Short mmCIF file of C-alpha atoms and ligand atoms in Angstrom, two decimals:
data_model
loop_
_atom_site.label_atom_id
_atom_site.label_comp_id
_atom_site.label_asym_id
_atom_site.label_seq_id
_atom_site.Cartn_x
_atom_site.Cartn_y
_atom_site.Cartn_z
CA MET A 7 114.93 26.59 26.10
CA LYS A 8 113.24 29.57 24.45
CA ARG A 9 114.37 33.18 24.72
CA ILE A 10 111.73 35.33 23.10
CA LEU A 11 111.51 38.90 21.82
CA VAL A 12 108.05 40.34 21.07
CA THR A 13 107.65 43.45 18.87
CA GLY A 14 104.49 45.58 19.15
CA ALA A 15 103.95 44.07 22.61
CA GLY A 16 101.67 46.89 23.80
CA GLY A 17 98.86 46.15 21.35
CA GLN A 18 95.68 44.11 21.52
CA ILE A 19 97.48 40.78 20.97
CA GLY A 20 100.75 41.55 22.76
CA SER A 21 99.06 42.53 26.01
CA TRP A 22 97.63 38.98 26.14
CA LEU A 23 100.52 37.10 24.55
CA VAL A 24 103.38 38.44 26.68
CA PRO A 25 101.92 37.30 30.05
CA ARG A 26 101.17 33.87 28.56
CA LEU A 27 104.69 33.48 27.14
CA ARG A 28 106.19 34.54 30.49
CA GLU A 29 104.03 31.97 32.27
CA LEU A 30 105.21 29.24 29.87
CA TYR A 31 108.88 30.08 29.37
CA GLY A 32 109.78 32.25 32.39
CA ALA A 33 109.41 36.02 32.77
CA PRO A 34 113.12 36.95 32.35
CA ASP A 35 113.26 35.08 29.04
CA VAL A 36 110.47 37.08 27.36
CA MET A 37 111.51 40.59 26.27
CA ALA A 38 108.54 42.83 25.44
CA THR A 39 109.23 45.73 23.07
CA ASP A 40 107.13 48.48 21.52
CA LEU A 41 107.50 51.83 19.76
CA LYS A 42 105.89 53.52 22.74
CA VAL A 43 106.59 53.35 26.46
CA LEU A 44 104.00 51.02 28.00
CA SER A 45 102.52 50.76 31.45
CA GLY A 46 101.09 47.88 33.48
CA GLU A 47 101.83 44.17 33.49
CA VAL A 48 103.82 43.99 30.26
CA ILE A 49 106.59 46.21 31.70
CA GLU A 50 106.18 45.34 35.39
CA ALA A 51 106.32 41.54 35.16
CA GLY A 52 109.39 41.13 32.94
CA PRO A 53 111.93 42.87 30.69
CA PHE A 54 110.76 45.68 28.40
CA GLN A 55 112.50 48.06 26.04
CA VAL A 56 111.36 50.70 23.57
CA LEU A 57 112.11 49.43 20.05
CA ASP A 58 111.16 50.76 16.64
CA ALA A 59 110.77 47.51 14.68
CA THR A 60 111.47 49.32 11.40
CA ASP A 61 115.00 50.12 12.64
CA ALA A 62 116.97 47.07 11.47
CA VAL A 63 120.09 47.95 13.48
CA ALA A 64 118.10 48.41 16.70
CA VAL A 65 116.21 45.13 16.11
CA GLY A 66 119.55 43.34 15.61
CA GLU A 67 120.98 44.81 18.81
CA ALA A 68 117.88 43.95 20.85
CA VAL A 69 117.86 40.35 19.61
CA ALA A 70 121.62 40.02 20.30
CA VAL A 71 121.54 41.56 23.79
CA HIS A 72 118.51 39.48 24.82
CA LYS A 73 120.05 36.39 23.13
CA ALA A 74 116.64 35.74 21.57
CA ASP A 75 116.07 32.57 19.59
CA THR A 76 112.42 33.34 18.74
CA VAL A 77 110.73 36.57 17.62
CA TYR A 78 106.98 37.15 17.75
CA HIS A 79 106.66 40.07 15.34
CA LEU A 80 103.39 41.84 16.16
CA ALA A 81 104.21 45.47 15.25
CA ALA A 82 102.03 46.62 12.35
CA ILE A 83 99.43 49.11 11.16
CA LEU A 84 95.97 47.54 10.78
CA SER A 85 93.40 47.75 7.99
CA ALA A 86 91.32 50.86 8.74
CA THR A 87 94.28 52.95 9.91
CA GLY A 88 96.19 51.67 6.88
CA GLU A 89 93.55 53.05 4.50
CA ARG A 90 93.91 56.48 6.15
CA ASP A 91 97.69 56.48 5.51
CA PRO A 92 98.60 53.72 3.03
CA ARG A 93 102.24 54.79 2.68
CA ALA A 94 102.78 54.55 6.43
CA ALA A 95 101.15 51.10 6.42
CA TRP A 96 103.49 49.92 3.67
CA LYS A 97 106.55 51.41 5.37
CA VAL A 98 105.85 50.10 8.88
CA ASN A 99 104.54 46.67 7.89
CA MET A 100 107.17 45.88 5.26
CA SER A 101 110.29 47.54 6.77
CA SER A 102 109.70 45.98 10.16
CA LEU A 103 109.16 42.50 8.73
CA GLU A 104 112.23 42.78 6.52
CA ALA A 105 114.30 43.92 9.52
CA VAL A 106 113.08 41.02 11.67
CA LEU A 107 113.66 38.42 8.95
CA GLU A 108 117.20 39.63 8.22
CA VAL A 109 118.11 39.52 11.91
CA ALA A 110 116.53 36.06 12.13
CA ARG A 111 118.61 34.88 9.18
CA GLU A 112 121.83 36.19 10.74
CA ARG A 113 121.12 34.92 14.25
CA ARG A 114 119.16 31.73 13.41
CA CYS A 115 115.94 32.81 15.15
CA ALA A 116 112.47 31.38 14.57
CA VAL A 117 109.89 34.01 13.59
CA PHE A 118 106.13 34.17 14.09
CA THR A 119 104.32 36.76 11.94
CA PRO A 120 100.54 37.19 12.13
CA SER A 121 98.84 37.44 8.79
CA SER A 122 95.15 38.19 8.40
CA ILE A 123 91.89 37.50 6.61
CA GLY A 124 92.86 40.83 5.02
CA VAL A 125 95.01 38.88 2.49
CA PHE A 126 91.79 37.98 0.68
CA GLY A 127 89.96 40.28 -1.69
CA PRO A 128 86.81 40.65 -3.77
CA ASP A 129 87.88 37.90 -6.22
CA THR A 130 88.45 35.27 -3.49
CA PRO A 131 85.79 32.58 -2.94
CA LYS A 132 83.93 33.80 0.14
CA ASN A 133 82.30 30.77 1.77
CA PRO A 134 84.29 28.75 2.43
CA THR A 135 87.57 30.48 1.60
CA PRO A 136 90.16 27.73 0.97
CA GLN A 137 93.66 27.70 2.46
CA ASP A 138 95.23 28.06 -0.98
CA THR A 139 93.25 30.45 -3.18
CA VAL A 140 93.16 33.82 -4.93
CA MET A 141 94.85 36.55 -2.86
CA ARG A 142 94.32 39.94 -4.47
CA PRO A 143 93.38 42.22 -1.55
CA ALA A 144 91.80 45.65 -2.01
CA THR A 145 93.55 47.31 0.97
CA MET A 146 97.15 48.40 1.58
CA TYR A 147 97.03 46.35 4.81
CA GLY A 148 96.13 43.25 2.81
CA ILE A 149 98.84 43.94 0.25
CA THR A 150 101.46 44.11 3.02
CA LYS A 151 100.13 40.88 4.53
CA VAL A 152 100.28 38.99 1.19
CA ALA A 153 103.80 40.34 0.56
CA GLY A 154 104.69 39.43 4.15
CA GLU A 155 103.51 35.83 3.75
CA LEU A 156 105.56 35.48 0.56
CA LEU A 157 108.64 37.03 2.18
CA CYS A 158 108.37 34.69 5.17
CA ASP A 159 108.08 31.67 2.87
CA TYR A 160 111.08 32.94 0.88
CA TYR A 161 113.26 33.27 4.01
CA HIS A 162 112.28 29.72 4.98
CA ARG A 163 112.94 28.21 1.56
CA ARG A 164 116.06 30.21 0.68
CA PHE A 165 117.76 30.64 4.06
CA GLY A 166 116.18 27.97 6.26
CA VAL A 167 114.65 30.48 8.70
CA ASP A 168 111.90 28.80 10.76
CA THR A 169 109.08 31.18 9.80
CA ARG A 170 105.48 30.41 10.77
CA GLY A 171 102.22 32.35 10.67
CA VAL A 172 98.44 32.30 10.86
CA ARG A 173 95.79 34.36 9.09
CA PHE A 174 93.90 35.70 12.08
CA PRO A 175 90.28 36.76 11.72
CA GLY A 176 88.94 39.65 13.85
CA LEU A 177 90.12 39.19 17.44
CA ILE A 178 87.81 39.91 20.36
CA SER A 179 89.23 40.74 23.79
CA TYR A 180 88.99 42.94 26.85
CA GLY A 181 92.03 44.82 28.20
CA ALA A 182 94.02 46.67 25.54
CA PRO A 183 91.69 48.22 22.94
CA PRO A 184 91.88 47.15 19.28
CA GLY A 185 94.30 49.15 17.15
CA GLY A 186 92.37 50.48 14.14
CA GLY A 187 90.94 47.46 12.36
CA THR A 188 87.74 46.80 10.40
CA THR A 189 86.71 44.16 12.96
CA ASP A 190 86.97 46.55 15.95
CA TRP A 191 83.15 46.79 16.09
CA ALA A 192 83.02 43.27 17.60
CA VAL A 193 85.05 44.54 20.58
CA ASP A 194 83.50 48.01 20.93
CA ILE A 195 79.99 46.54 20.99
CA PHE A 196 80.74 44.78 24.31
CA TYR A 197 82.19 47.90 25.99
CA GLN A 198 79.20 50.00 24.91
CA ALA A 199 76.69 47.27 25.84
CA VAL A 200 78.01 47.21 29.42
CA LYS A 201 78.59 50.96 29.73
CA ARG A 202 75.60 52.47 27.89
CA GLY A 203 73.26 49.66 26.90
CA THR A 204 73.41 50.75 23.26
CA TYR A 205 75.92 50.68 20.39
CA THR A 206 76.16 52.44 17.03
CA CYS A 207 77.81 50.10 14.56
CA PHE A 208 79.93 51.22 11.59
CA LEU A 209 79.15 48.03 9.59
CA GLY A 210 75.76 46.97 8.28
CA PRO A 211 73.61 44.48 10.27
CA ASP A 212 74.24 41.41 8.10
CA THR A 213 77.96 41.90 7.32
CA GLN A 214 79.48 38.54 8.20
CA LEU A 215 83.14 38.10 9.18
CA ASP A 216 85.27 35.43 10.83
CA MET A 217 86.17 36.13 14.46
CA MET A 218 88.05 34.56 17.38
CA TYR A 219 88.23 35.14 21.13
CA MET A 220 91.71 36.19 22.30
CA PRO A 221 92.38 33.18 24.58
CA ASP A 222 92.08 30.96 21.48
CA ALA A 223 94.29 33.34 19.46
CA VAL A 224 97.01 33.16 22.10
CA ASP A 225 96.76 29.35 22.08
CA ALA A 226 97.20 29.43 18.29
CA LEU A 227 100.30 31.64 18.61
CA VAL A 228 101.93 29.26 21.09
CA GLU A 229 100.81 26.02 19.43
CA ILE A 230 102.00 26.84 15.94
CA MET A 231 105.46 27.77 17.24
CA GLU A 232 105.60 24.49 19.20
CA ALA A 233 104.30 22.41 16.27
CA ASP A 234 106.37 19.56 14.82
CA PRO A 235 108.00 21.09 11.68
CA ASP A 236 107.81 17.74 9.86
CA ARG A 237 103.99 17.98 9.86
CA LEU A 238 103.88 21.50 8.38
CA VAL A 239 103.01 21.47 4.69
CA HIS A 240 102.05 25.13 4.88
CA ARG A 241 103.87 27.75 6.93
CA ASN A 242 102.93 31.30 5.99
CA ALA A 243 100.19 31.42 6.75
CA PHE A 244 97.42 29.13 8.02
CA ASN A 245 93.73 30.06 7.90
CA VAL A 246 92.35 29.93 11.47
CA THR A 247 88.85 30.81 12.64
CA ALA A 248 86.52 30.14 15.55
CA MET A 249 83.14 31.72 14.71
CA GLN A 250 81.35 33.83 12.11
CA LEU A 251 79.58 36.97 13.36
CA THR A 252 77.29 39.66 12.01
CA PRO A 253 76.36 42.75 14.05
CA GLU A 254 72.75 41.50 14.09
CA GLY A 255 73.76 38.01 15.27
CA LEU A 256 76.08 39.27 18.00
CA THR A 257 73.37 41.65 19.19
CA ALA A 258 71.07 38.65 19.65
CA GLU A 259 73.78 36.86 21.68
CA ILE A 260 74.32 39.93 23.90
CA ARG A 261 70.56 40.28 24.43
CA LYS A 262 70.50 36.80 26.02
CA HIS A 263 72.43 38.47 28.90
CA LEU A 264 71.32 42.12 28.55
CA PRO A 265 67.74 41.99 27.16
CA ASP A 266 67.45 45.80 26.82
CA PHE A 267 70.61 46.18 24.73
CA SER A 268 69.99 48.10 21.49
CA ILE A 269 72.00 48.67 18.32
CA ALA A 270 71.88 51.39 15.67
CA TYR A 271 73.78 51.65 12.40
CA GLU A 272 75.87 54.50 10.95
CA ILE A 273 77.74 52.79 8.16
CA ASP A 274 81.29 53.88 7.44
CA PRO A 275 81.70 53.33 3.67
CA VAL A 276 85.47 52.69 3.89
CA ARG A 277 85.25 49.97 6.53
CA GLN A 278 82.08 48.52 4.99
CA ALA A 279 83.88 48.14 1.65
CA ILE A 280 86.84 46.47 3.37
CA ALA A 281 84.55 44.05 5.23
CA GLU A 282 82.67 43.19 2.04
CA SER A 283 85.95 42.35 0.31
CA TRP A 284 86.83 39.82 3.06
CA PRO A 285 85.53 36.23 3.43
CA ASP A 286 82.29 35.22 5.11
CA ARG A 287 83.90 32.03 6.42
CA ILE A 288 87.44 30.71 6.01
CA ASP A 289 88.29 27.01 5.83
CA ASP A 290 90.87 26.23 8.54
CA SER A 291 91.15 22.49 7.92
CA ALA A 292 94.88 22.74 7.02
CA ALA A 293 95.64 24.14 10.50
CA ARG A 294 93.48 21.42 12.08
CA GLU A 295 95.33 18.71 10.12
CA GLU A 296 98.89 20.02 10.33
CA TRP A 297 99.11 21.23 13.96
CA ASP A 298 95.82 20.15 15.59
CA TRP A 299 94.26 23.64 15.72
CA SER A 300 90.97 23.58 17.61
CA PRO A 301 89.40 26.68 19.21
CA SER A 302 87.57 26.45 22.55
CA PHE A 303 85.22 29.45 22.36
CA ASP A 304 82.15 29.74 20.11
CA ALA A 305 80.02 32.91 19.93
CA SER A 306 77.92 31.96 22.94
CA ALA A 307 80.87 31.09 25.25
CA MET A 308 82.84 34.15 24.10
CA THR A 309 79.89 36.50 24.71
CA ALA A 310 79.28 35.16 28.22
CA ASP A 311 82.97 35.47 29.11
CA MET A 312 83.38 39.00 27.66
CA LEU A 313 80.31 40.29 29.50
CA HIS A 314 81.38 38.60 32.72
CA HIS A 315 84.82 40.26 32.63
CA LEU A 316 83.63 43.70 31.50
CA SER A 317 80.79 43.79 34.03
CA SER A 318 83.18 43.13 36.89
CA GLU A 319 85.76 45.77 35.78
P1 NAD B 416 97.63 46.78 17.66
O1 NAD B 416 97.46 47.91 16.72
O2 NAD B 416 96.74 46.65 18.82
O3 NAD B 416 99.13 46.81 18.24
C1 NAD B 416 100.23 47.04 17.43
C2 NAD B 416 101.38 47.51 18.31
O4 NAD B 416 102.49 47.75 17.46
C3 NAD B 416 101.08 48.82 19.07
O5 NAD B 416 101.36 48.65 20.44
C4 NAD B 416 102.01 49.83 18.42
O6 NAD B 416 102.51 50.79 19.34
C5 NAD B 416 103.12 48.93 17.91
N1 NAD B 416 103.88 49.50 16.80
C6 NAD B 416 103.42 50.21 15.72
N2 NAD B 416 104.45 50.58 14.94
C7 NAD B 416 105.56 50.08 15.51
C8 NAD B 416 106.94 50.11 15.18
N3 NAD B 416 107.39 50.77 14.10
N4 NAD B 416 107.81 49.50 16.00
C9 NAD B 416 107.38 48.86 17.11
N5 NAD B 416 106.11 48.79 17.49
C10 NAD B 416 105.22 49.41 16.69
O7 NAD B 416 97.67 45.45 16.79
P2 NAD B 416 97.27 43.97 17.23
O8 NAD B 416 95.82 43.84 17.09
O9 NAD B 416 97.93 43.62 18.50
O10 NAD B 416 97.90 43.16 16.01
C11 NAD B 416 99.21 42.62 16.07
C12 NAD B 416 99.46 41.90 14.77
O11 NAD B 416 98.43 40.93 14.54
C13 NAD B 416 99.49 42.79 13.52
O12 NAD B 416 100.43 42.29 12.62
C14 NAD B 416 98.10 42.61 12.93
O13 NAD B 416 98.08 42.82 11.56
C15 NAD B 416 97.85 41.16 13.27
N6 NAD B 416 96.41 40.85 13.28
C16 NAD B 416 95.59 41.38 14.24
C17 NAD B 416 94.23 41.09 14.21
C18 NAD B 416 93.27 41.68 15.22
O14 NAD B 416 92.05 41.50 15.07
N7 NAD B 416 93.74 42.33 16.27
C19 NAD B 416 93.72 40.24 13.22
C20 NAD B 416 94.59 39.74 12.24
C21 NAD B 416 95.95 40.02 12.31
N1 LIG B 417 91.24 42.71 12.73
C1 LIG B 417 92.09 43.07 11.65
C2 LIG B 417 91.62 44.31 10.97
O1 LIG B 417 90.43 44.52 10.96
C3 LIG B 417 92.13 41.94 10.64
O2 LIG B 417 93.42 41.75 10.26
O3 LIG B 417 92.42 45.02 10.45
#
């Protein structure tokens, strides 16, 4: 039996993950938490409480009261927001992870922590980017994610905490908007295509990044936590990807459905520099070998599904 607590449940990932976990493990057993009061399905379909994940005492109490044996720790500040306030990114990302890991050590919980392609930097091989390689990121977000991976591995090795994680690429979804990342353009482009027929992109036309459709990301979150621990050579964290997109390439995909769609470019130097420091294509063969990772959506299937859902909203 699993009793799960999710931090940062109101964000882009949590709004998809919580309903899926409740479907799999039962609504009363999945406690959604977030810094802010939420509305909609996440609070209506199961337990919810406001929780600041940086508050170690409050995290401990929430885990104890809910009798959680697994924590999905999603609360964080993402890359672009993190560059606007690097100290806040360090404080939120590191204090919350440390709080969750300490509680997990005391109460023998398993912990999932999402890492990111943001762990890589300008010195990392870009195409393909191996599972085990240079990790010297140029952003505060990336620094917290590298430190977070190391801390999760430490808690596993030193204290036996069952920590697992994946390095997500940019995630594309409808529903909750993305929370201040460099890959947000690949979500915004769909909303603007449906609403206005045109989009102004903050990255250059041929800036290539790894991406994934949210249904595949949610599968990854569930599958890695269900994976046989004896097969896991790596833990924190696995490269996972599903497709590689450029603004120009995604525009061509969207035009197959909306032939009049147009794109313009107003490059944001901060986010362009972040994107250029990240891989063009990560190698996710370790995830495929160790827990049978295999995404279902490529660029064409994702585009058709996004446009279908947004057009009928
Ligand atoms: P998001 O910004 O959409 O959501 C984050 C949530 O955390 C928000 O609801 C916010 O209110 C909450 N939060 C912030 N500070 C908090 C605190 N102190 N206590 C409790 N809650 C707090 O982010 P997301 O896209 O859902 O990402 C979740 C995780 O996945 C993050 O660790 C992020 O780094 C990682 N990730 C996301 C992507 C992506 O493309 N979305 C890619 C790679 C990794
Ligand atoms: N999508 C995330 C970001 O751009 C990657 O971790 O910050």
